[in-house]
Tab-separated table of C-alpha atoms and ligand atoms in Angstrom:
chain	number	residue	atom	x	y	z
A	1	UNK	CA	0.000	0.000	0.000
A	2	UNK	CA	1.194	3.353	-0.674
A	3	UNK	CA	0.595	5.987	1.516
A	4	UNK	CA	-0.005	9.841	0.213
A	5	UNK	CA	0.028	12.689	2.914
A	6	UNK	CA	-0.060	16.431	2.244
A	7	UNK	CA	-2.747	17.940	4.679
A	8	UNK	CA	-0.924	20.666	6.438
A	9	UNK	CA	2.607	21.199	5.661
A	10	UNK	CA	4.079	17.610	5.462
A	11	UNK	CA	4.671	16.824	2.357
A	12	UNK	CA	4.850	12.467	2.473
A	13	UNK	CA	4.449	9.246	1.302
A	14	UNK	CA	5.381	6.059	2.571
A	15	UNK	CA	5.059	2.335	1.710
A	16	UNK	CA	3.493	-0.224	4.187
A	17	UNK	CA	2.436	-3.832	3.866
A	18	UNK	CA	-0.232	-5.634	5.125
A	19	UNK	CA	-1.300	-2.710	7.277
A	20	UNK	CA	1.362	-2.364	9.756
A	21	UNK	CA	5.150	-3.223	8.210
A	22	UNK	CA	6.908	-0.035	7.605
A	23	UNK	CA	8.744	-0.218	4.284
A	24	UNK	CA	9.523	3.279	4.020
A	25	UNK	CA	8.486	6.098	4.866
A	26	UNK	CA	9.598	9.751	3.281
A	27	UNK	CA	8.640	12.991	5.065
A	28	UNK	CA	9.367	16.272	3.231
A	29	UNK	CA	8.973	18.969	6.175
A	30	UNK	CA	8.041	22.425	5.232
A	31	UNK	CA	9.069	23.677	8.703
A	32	UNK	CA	11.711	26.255	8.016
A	33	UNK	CA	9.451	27.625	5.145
A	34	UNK	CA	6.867	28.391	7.272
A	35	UNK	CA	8.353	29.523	10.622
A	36	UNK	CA	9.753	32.530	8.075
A	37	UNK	CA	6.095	33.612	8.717
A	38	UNK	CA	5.262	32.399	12.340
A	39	UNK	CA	2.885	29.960	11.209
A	40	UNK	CA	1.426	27.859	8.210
A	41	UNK	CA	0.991	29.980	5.005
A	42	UNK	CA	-1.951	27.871	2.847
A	43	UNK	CA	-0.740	28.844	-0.136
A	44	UNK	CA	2.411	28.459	0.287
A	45	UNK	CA	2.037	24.915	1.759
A	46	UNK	CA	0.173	24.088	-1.200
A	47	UNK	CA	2.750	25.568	-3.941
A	48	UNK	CA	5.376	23.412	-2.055
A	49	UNK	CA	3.243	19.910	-2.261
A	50	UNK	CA	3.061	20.457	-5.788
A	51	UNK	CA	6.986	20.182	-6.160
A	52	UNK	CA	8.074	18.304	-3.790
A	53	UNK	CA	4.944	15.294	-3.928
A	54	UNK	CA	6.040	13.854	-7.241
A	55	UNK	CA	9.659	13.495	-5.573
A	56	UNK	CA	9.053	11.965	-2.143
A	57	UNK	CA	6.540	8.992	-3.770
A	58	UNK	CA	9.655	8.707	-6.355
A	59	UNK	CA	11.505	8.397	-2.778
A	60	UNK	CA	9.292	6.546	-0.883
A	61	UNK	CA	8.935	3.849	-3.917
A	62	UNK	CA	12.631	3.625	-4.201
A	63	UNK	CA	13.384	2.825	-0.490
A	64	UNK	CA	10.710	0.545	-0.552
A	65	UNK	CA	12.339	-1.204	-3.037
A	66	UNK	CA	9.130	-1.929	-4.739
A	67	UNK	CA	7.745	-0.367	-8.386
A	68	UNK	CA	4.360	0.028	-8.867
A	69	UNK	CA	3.653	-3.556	-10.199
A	70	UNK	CA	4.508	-4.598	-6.865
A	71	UNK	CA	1.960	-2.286	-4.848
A	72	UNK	CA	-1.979	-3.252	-3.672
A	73	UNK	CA	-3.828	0.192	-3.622
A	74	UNK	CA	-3.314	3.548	-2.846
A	75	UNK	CA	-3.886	5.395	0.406
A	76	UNK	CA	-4.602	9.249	0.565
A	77	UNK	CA	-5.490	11.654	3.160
A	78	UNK	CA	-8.522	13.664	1.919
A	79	UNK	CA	-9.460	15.163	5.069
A	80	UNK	CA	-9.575	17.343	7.480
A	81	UNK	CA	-6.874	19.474	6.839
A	82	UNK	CA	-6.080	22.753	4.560
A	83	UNK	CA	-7.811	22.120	1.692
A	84	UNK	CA	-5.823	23.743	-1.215
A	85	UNK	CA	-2.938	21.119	0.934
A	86	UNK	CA	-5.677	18.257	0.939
A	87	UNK	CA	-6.263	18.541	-3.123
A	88	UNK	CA	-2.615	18.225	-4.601
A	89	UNK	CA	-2.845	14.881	-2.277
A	90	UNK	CA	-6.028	13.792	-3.583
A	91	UNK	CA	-5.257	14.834	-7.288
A	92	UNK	CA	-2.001	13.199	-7.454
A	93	UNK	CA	-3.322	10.008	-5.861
A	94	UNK	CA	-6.409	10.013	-8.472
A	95	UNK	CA	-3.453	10.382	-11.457
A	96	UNK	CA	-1.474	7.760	-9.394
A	97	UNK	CA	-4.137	5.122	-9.903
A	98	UNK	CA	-5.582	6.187	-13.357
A	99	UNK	CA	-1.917	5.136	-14.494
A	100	UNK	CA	-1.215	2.221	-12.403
A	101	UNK	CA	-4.719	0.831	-12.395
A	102	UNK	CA	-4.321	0.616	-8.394
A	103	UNK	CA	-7.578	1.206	-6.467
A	104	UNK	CA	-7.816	4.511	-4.352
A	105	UNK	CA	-8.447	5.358	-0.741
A	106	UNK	CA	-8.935	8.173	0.723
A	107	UNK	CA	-8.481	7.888	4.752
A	108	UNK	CA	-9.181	10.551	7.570
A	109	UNK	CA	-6.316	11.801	8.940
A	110	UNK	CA	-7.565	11.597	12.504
A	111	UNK	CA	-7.876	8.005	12.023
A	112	UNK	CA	-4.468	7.820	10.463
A	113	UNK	CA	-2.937	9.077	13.364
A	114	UNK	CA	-4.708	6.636	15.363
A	115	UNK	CA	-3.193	3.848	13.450
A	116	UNK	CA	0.351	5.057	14.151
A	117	UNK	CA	0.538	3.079	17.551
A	118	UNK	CA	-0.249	-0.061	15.838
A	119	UNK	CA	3.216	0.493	12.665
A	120	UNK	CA	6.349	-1.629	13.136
A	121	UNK	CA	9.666	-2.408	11.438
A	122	UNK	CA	9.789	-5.421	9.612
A	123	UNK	CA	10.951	-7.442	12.324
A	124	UNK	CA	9.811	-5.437	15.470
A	125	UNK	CA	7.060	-5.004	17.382
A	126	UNK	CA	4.409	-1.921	17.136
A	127	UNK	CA	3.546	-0.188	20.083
A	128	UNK	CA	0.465	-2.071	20.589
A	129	UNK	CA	0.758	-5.019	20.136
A	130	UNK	CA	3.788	-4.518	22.695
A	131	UNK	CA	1.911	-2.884	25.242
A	132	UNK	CA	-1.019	-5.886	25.872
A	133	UNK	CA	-3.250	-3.321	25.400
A	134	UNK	CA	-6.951	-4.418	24.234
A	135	UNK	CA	-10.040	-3.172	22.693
A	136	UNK	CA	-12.319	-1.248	23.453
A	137	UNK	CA	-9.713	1.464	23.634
A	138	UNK	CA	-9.488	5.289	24.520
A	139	UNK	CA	-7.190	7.165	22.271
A	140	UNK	CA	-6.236	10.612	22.249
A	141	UNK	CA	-5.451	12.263	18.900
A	142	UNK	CA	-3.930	15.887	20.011
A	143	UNK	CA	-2.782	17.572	17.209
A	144	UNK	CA	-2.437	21.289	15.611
A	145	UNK	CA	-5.831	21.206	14.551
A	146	UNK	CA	-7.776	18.361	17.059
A	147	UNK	CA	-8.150	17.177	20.519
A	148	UNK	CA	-10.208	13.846	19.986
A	149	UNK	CA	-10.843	11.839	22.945
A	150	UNK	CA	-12.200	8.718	20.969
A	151	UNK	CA	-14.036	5.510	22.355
A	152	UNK	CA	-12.587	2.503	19.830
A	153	UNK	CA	-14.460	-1.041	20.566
A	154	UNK	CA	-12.583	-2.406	17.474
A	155	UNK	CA	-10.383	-0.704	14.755
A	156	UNK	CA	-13.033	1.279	12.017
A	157	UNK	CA	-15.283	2.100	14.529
A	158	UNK	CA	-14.836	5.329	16.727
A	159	UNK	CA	-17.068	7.133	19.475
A	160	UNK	CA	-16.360	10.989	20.163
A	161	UNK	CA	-16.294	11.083	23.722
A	162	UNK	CA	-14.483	14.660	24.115
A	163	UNK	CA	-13.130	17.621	21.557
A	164	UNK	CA	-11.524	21.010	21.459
A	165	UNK	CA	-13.907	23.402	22.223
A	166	UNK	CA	-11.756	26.165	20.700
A	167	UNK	CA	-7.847	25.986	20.302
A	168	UNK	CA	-6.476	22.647	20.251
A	169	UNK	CA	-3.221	21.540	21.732
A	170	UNK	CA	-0.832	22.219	19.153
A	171	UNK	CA	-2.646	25.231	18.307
A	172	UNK	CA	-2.083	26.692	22.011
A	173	UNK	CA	1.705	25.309	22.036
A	174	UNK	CA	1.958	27.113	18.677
A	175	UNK	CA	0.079	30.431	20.274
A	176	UNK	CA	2.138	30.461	23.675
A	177	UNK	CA	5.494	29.713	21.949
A	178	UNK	CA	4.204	32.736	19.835
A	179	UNK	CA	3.554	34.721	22.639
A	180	UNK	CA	7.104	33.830	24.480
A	181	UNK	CA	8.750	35.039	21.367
A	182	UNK	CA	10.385	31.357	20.904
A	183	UNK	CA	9.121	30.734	17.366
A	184	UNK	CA	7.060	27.904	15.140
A	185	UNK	CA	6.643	25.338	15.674
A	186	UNK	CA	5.585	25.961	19.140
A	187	UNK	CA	4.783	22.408	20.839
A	188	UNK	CA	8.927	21.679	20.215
A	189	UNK	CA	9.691	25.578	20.764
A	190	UNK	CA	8.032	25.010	24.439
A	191	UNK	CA	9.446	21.797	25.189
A	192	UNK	CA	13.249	22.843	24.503
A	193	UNK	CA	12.644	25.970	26.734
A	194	UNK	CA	10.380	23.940	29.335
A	195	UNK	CA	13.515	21.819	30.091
A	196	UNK	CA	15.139	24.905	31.410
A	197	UNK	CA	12.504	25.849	33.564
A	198	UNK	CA	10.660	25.387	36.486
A	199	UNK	CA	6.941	24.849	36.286
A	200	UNK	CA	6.105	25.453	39.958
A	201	UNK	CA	7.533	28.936	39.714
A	202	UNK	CA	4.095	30.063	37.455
A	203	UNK	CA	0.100	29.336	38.145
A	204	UNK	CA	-1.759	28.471	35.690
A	205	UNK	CA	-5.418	26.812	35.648
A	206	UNK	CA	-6.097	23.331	34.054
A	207	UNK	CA	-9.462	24.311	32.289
A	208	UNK	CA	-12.096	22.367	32.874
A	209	UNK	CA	-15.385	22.156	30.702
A	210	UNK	CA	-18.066	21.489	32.943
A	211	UNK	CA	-20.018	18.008	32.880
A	212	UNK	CA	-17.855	17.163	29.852
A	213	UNK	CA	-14.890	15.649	28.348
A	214	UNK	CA	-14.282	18.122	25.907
A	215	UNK	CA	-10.913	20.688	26.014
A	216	UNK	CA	-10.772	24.748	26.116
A	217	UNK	CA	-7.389	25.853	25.868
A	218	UNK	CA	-7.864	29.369	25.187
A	219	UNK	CA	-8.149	30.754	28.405
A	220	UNK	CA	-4.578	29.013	29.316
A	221	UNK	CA	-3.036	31.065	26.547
A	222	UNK	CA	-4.741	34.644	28.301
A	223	UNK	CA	-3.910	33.332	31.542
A	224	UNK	CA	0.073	32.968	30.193
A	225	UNK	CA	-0.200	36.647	28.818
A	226	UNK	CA	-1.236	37.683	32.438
A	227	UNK	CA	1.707	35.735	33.706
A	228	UNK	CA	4.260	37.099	31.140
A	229	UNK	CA	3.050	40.515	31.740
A	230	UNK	CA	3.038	40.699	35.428
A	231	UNK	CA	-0.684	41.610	34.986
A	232	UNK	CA	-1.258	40.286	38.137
A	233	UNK	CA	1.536	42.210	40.336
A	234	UNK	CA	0.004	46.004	38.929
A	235	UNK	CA	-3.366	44.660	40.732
A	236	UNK	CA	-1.548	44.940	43.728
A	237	UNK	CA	-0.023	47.785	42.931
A	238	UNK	CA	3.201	47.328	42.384
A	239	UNK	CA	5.029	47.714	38.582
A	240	UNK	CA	6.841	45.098	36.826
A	241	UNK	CA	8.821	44.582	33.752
A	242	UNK	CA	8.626	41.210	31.878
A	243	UNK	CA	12.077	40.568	29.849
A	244	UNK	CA	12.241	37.544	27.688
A	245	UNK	CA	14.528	35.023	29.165
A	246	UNK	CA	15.159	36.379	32.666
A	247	UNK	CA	13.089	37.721	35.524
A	248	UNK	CA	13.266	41.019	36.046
A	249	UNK	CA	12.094	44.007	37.817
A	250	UNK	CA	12.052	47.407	37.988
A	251	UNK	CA	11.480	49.475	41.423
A	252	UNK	CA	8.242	49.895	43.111
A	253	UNK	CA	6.531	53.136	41.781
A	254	UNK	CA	7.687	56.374	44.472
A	255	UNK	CA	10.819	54.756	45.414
A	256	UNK	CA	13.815	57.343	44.775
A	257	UNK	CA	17.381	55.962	44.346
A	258	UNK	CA	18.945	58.978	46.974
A	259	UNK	CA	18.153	61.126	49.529
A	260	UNK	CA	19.157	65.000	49.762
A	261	UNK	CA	22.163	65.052	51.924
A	262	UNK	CA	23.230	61.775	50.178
A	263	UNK	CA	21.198	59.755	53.118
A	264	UNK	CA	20.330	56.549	51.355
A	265	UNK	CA	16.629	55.287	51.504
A	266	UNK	CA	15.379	51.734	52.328
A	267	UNK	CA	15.627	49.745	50.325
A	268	UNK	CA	12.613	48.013	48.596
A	269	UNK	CA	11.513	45.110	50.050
A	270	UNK	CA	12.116	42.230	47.123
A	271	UNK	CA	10.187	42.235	44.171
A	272	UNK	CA	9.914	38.668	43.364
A	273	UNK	CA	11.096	38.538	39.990
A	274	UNK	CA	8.612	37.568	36.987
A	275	UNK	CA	8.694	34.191	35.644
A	276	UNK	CA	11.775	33.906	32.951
A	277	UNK	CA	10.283	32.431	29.345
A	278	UNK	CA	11.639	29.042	30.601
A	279	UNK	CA	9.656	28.748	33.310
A	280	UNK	CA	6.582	30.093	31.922
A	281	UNK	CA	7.214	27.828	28.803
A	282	UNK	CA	7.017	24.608	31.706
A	283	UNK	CA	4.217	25.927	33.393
A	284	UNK	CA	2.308	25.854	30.257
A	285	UNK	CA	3.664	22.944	29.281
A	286	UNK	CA	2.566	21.585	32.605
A	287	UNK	CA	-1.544	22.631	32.404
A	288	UNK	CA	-1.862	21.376	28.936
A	289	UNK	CA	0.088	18.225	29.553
A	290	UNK	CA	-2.200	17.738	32.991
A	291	UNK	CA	-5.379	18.839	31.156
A	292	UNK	CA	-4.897	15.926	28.550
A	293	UNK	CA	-3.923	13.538	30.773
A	294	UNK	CA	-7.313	14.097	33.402
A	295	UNK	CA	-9.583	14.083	30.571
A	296	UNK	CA	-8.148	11.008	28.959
A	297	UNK	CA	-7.908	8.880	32.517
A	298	UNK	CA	-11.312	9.899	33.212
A	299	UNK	CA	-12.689	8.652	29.570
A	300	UNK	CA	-10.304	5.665	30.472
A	301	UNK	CA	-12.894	4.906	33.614
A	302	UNK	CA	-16.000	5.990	32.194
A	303	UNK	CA	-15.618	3.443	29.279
A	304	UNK	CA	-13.927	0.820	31.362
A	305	UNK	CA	-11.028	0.938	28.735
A	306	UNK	CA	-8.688	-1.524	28.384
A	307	UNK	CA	-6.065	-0.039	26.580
A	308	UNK	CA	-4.968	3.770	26.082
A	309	UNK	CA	-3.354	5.467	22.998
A	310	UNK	CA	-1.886	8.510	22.752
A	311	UNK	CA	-1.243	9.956	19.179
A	312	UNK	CA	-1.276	13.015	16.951
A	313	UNK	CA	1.575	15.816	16.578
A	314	UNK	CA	1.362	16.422	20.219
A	315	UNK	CA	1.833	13.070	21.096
A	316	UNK	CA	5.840	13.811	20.501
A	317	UNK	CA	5.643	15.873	24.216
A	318	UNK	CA	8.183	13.652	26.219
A	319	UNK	CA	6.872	15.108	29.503
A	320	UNK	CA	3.083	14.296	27.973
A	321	UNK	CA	3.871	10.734	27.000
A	322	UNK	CA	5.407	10.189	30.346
A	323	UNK	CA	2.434	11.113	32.673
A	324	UNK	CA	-0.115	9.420	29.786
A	325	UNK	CA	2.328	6.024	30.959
A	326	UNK	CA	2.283	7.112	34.338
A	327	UNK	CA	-1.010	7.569	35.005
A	328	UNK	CA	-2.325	4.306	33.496
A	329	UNK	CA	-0.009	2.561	34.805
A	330	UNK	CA	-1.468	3.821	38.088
A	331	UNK	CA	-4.700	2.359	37.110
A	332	UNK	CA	-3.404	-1.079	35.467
A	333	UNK	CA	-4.568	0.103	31.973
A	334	UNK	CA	-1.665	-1.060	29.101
A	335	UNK	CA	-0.877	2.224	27.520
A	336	UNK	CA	0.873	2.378	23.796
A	337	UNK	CA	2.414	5.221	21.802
A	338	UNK	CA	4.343	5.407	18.569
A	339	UNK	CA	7.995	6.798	18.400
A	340	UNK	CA	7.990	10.010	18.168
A	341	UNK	CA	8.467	10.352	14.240
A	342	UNK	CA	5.217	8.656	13.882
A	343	UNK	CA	3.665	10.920	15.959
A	344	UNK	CA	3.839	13.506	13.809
A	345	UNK	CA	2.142	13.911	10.161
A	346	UNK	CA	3.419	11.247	7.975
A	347	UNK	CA	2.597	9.261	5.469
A	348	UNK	CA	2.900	5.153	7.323
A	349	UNK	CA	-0.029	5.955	9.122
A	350	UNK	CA	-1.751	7.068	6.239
A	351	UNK	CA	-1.092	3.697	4.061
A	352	UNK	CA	-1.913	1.681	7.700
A	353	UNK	CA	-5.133	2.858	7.797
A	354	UNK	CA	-5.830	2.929	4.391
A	355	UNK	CA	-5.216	-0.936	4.577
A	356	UNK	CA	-8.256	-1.004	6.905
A	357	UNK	CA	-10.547	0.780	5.393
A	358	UNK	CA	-10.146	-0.451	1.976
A	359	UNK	CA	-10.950	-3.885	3.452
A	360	UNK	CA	-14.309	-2.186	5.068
A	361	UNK	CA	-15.487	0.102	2.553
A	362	UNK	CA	-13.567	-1.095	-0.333
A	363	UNK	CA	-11.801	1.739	-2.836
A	364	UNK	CA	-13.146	5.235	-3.771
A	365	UNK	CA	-14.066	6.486	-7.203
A	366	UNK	CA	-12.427	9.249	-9.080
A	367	UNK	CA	-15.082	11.329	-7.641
A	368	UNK	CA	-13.397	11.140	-3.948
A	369	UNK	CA	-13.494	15.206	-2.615
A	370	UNK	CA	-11.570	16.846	-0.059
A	371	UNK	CA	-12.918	18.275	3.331
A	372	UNK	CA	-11.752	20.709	6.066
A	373	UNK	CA	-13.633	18.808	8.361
A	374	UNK	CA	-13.735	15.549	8.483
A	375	UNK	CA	-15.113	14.157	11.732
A	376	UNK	CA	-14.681	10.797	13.030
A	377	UNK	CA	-17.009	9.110	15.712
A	378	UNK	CA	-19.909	11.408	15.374
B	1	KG4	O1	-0.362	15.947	13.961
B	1	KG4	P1	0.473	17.107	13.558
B	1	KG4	O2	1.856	16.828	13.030
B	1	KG4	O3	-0.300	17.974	12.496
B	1	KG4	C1	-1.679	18.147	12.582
B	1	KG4	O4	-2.411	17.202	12.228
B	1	KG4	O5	-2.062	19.216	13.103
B	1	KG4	O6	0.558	18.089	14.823
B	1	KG4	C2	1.238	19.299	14.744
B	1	KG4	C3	1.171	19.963	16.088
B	1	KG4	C4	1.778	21.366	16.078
B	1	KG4	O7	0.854	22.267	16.628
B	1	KG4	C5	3.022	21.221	16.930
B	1	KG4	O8	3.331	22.404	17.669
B	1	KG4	C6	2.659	20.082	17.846
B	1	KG4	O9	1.902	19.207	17.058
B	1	KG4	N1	3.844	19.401	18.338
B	1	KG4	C7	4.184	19.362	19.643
B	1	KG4	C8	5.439	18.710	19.709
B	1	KG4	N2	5.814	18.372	18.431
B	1	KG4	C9	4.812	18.805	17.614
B	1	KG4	N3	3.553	19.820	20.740
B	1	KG4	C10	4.156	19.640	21.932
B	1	KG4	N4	5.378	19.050	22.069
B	1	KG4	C11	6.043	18.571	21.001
B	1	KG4	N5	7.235	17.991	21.137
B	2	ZN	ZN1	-1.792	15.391	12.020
C-alpha cells in the first residue's frame, strides 16, 4: 500500500504492507518555510506539495524497493486538513491510480494518526501489540488542529467522547510559543525551553469544561499573557517589567534611588522577579500536559477501557507521553504510543489505515473530494 500525505505542511508518502510493516516512509517537512512567517501559510504549503509530492513517492517507492507492479492500492489523506494542501494529495493520488490501475483510498487523517501506535519495522514489534493493550480502547489524537478523545471497541469504529472546544493543543503550544517570542513550531519551541525551567515557579489553571470531556485551551493562553506581563503584580499595585529570558524588575513606583544630603533610603523590600520564558514555557507545558492527561484517565474509567493510545503531533511531548504512561499505569490500563516520528504527520499511518478501510469500505471512485472537516465518531 502506498501511503499519500499532504494535509498541512508535510509533504509524504510512505510504503506499508499488510497494514502495519513499515517499508519506508519519506517525510518532506516544510518547517523552516513556514516559521519565516510564524505559522502555516496555505498557499504556500500548497505551492510546495506540488513540487516536492512527485519526488518523495519517487523516494518513498525507491526505499521501498518496490515499483508500482509490486503495490496493492493507494492510500490518501482527503481530510480534514487545509484544503488547497488536501487537493494536490487527492489529485495526485487520483493520477497515481488512473496510471497504475491501483484502487484509491482516501483515509481521515484523525484516524491515520490513530493507526500510528499499531506500525512496526519489519521485524519489530508496534507499540500495541507490545503494550497488551486491548479493545475497546481510549485514544487521544492531540494535534495542531484536534483534541479527539475517541471511544474505539474495534479498529473502524470510533465514538467521540471529548473535543476542542476552541484551540487545540498544538494550536495553544503554537500560540504560547508565539507569545514567548520562541518561534514555530511551538509544541517543540516550548518543550526545549520547558527543560530549562521550572513549572512550579508560574500558576496556571487546568481548564475544565463542565459536565464534559471536551478541552478549552484558550483561556490558558490569556492566563500565560497575564503571567508574562506581570498583569497580576500592577493589581496589587506594584510595577513590573517582563524581559524575555530572565526575571526582572524594575522598582516599586515612588521609590527614589537617593536622599538630599546623600542619606540613602530603604531599600525596597524584594520584588519577586517575573517568571523567565523558561519557566513560563514549563508551566504551560505543565496545564496542557495535565489537562490531557485528566480528561483522557477519566474517559479511560467511564468506558472501562482496556487499553490507552496517545497519538497526533502532540503526542511527541516527552513530559506528555510520560504522565499518559504514568497515570495508566497507576490504574493497570496497558498504555501504547508510537515513536515520536510517527507521531507527527506522515505518510505510514496514512497507508496503515488505508489498509483497513479499503478492506471495510472497499476503494473510492475518481469522484473522492476533499474536506476541512472531516469528523470521526460522530
Ligand atoms: O499531527 P500534527 O503533526 O499535524 C496536525 O495534524 O495538526 O501536529 C502538529 C502539532 C503542532 O501544533 C506542533 O506544535 C505540535 O503538534 N507538536 C508538539 C510537539 N511536536 C509537535 N507539541 C508539543 N510538544 C512537542 N514535542
Ligand atoms: Zn496530524
Amino acid at each position: 500500500m502506498l501511503g499519500i500525505e499532504t494535509s498541512c505542511d508535510e509533504t509524504a508518502a510512505a510504503v506499508v504492507a499488510g497494514g502495519e510493516v513499515i517499508a519506508s516512509n519519506v517525510v518532506a517537512s516544510q518547517e523552516d518555510l513556514h516559521a519565516r512567517f510564524g505559522g502555516i501559510v496555505p498557499e504556500v504549503a500548497s505551492r510546495k506539495h506540488v513540487e516536492l509530492l512527485p519526488l518523495v513517492v519517487e523516494q518513498a517507492l525507491t526505499q521501498a524497493g518496490v515499483t508500482w507492479e509490486d503495490l496493492a492500492a493507494i492510500a490518501v489523506t482527503h481530510g480534514p486538513g487545509l484544503v488547497g494542501s488536501l487537493i494536490v494529495g487527492v489529485a495526485a493520488a487520483k493520477a497515481y491510480a488512473m496510471i497504475s490501475g491501483l484502487p484509491l483510498v482516501g483515509v481521515n487523517h484523525l484516524e491515520a494518526h490513530v493507526h500510528a501506535a499499531f506500525l512496526r519495522e519489519r521485524d519489530g514489534i508496534s507499540p500495541f501489540a507490545e503494550s497488551g493493550a486491548d479493545f475497546p480502547l481510549v485514544c487521544l489524537v492531540a494535534s495542531g488542529g484536534h483534541s479527539d478523545l475517541l471511544r474505539v471497541p474495534r479498529l473502524g469504529e470510533y465514538e467521540l467522547l471529548g473535543c476542542a472546544r476552541d484551540d487545540a493543543p498544538g494550536e495553544a503550544f503554537d500560540k504560547a510559543a508565539r507569545l514567548l517570542g520562541l518561534g514555530y513550531p511551538g509544541g517543540p519551541a516550548i518543550e526545549r525551553a520547558a527543560a530549562e525551567g521550572d513549572a512550579t515557579r508560574v500558576e496556571l489553571p487546568r481548564p475544565v469544561v463542565k459536565d464534559s470531556l471536551d478541552f478549552s485551551f484558550s483561556g490558558l493562553k490569556t492566563a500565560l499573557k497575564r503571567q508574562e506581563t506581570g498583569v497580576r503584580s500592577q493589581e496589587s499595585g506594584e510595577r513590573r517589567t517582563a524581559r524575555h529570558g530572565e526575571g526582572g524588575h524594575s522598582a516599586p513606583a515612588g521609590w527614589k534611588p537617593a536622599l538630599p544630603g546623600g542619606r540613602r533610603p530603604p531599600l525596597p523590600a524584594r520584588v519577586p522577579a517575573l517568571p523567565a520564558t523558561a519557566d513560563l514555557a514549563a508551566g504551560f507545558q505543565a496545564a496542557v500536559v495535565d489537562t490531557l492527561v485528566r480528561n483522557t484517565m477519566e474517559a479511560v474509567e467511564r468506558v472501562g477501557a482496556r487499553g490507552v493510545i496517545l497519538s497526533g503531533g502532540v503526542a511527541a511531548n516527552t513530559r506528555l507521553r510520560e504522565m499518559m504512561a504514568k497515570e495508566a499505569e497507576r490504574r493497570g490500563v496497558p498504555f501504547a504510543v508510537a515513536p515520536k516520528r510517527l507521531c507527527t504527520d506522515n505518510a505510514a499511518m496514512v497507508a496503515a489505515a488505508g489498509y483497513h478501510v479499503l478492506r471495510r469500505k472497499g476503494p473510492d471512485g475518481l469522484e473522492l473530494d476533499v474536506f476541512s472537516t472531516l469528523p470521526l465518531g460522530q
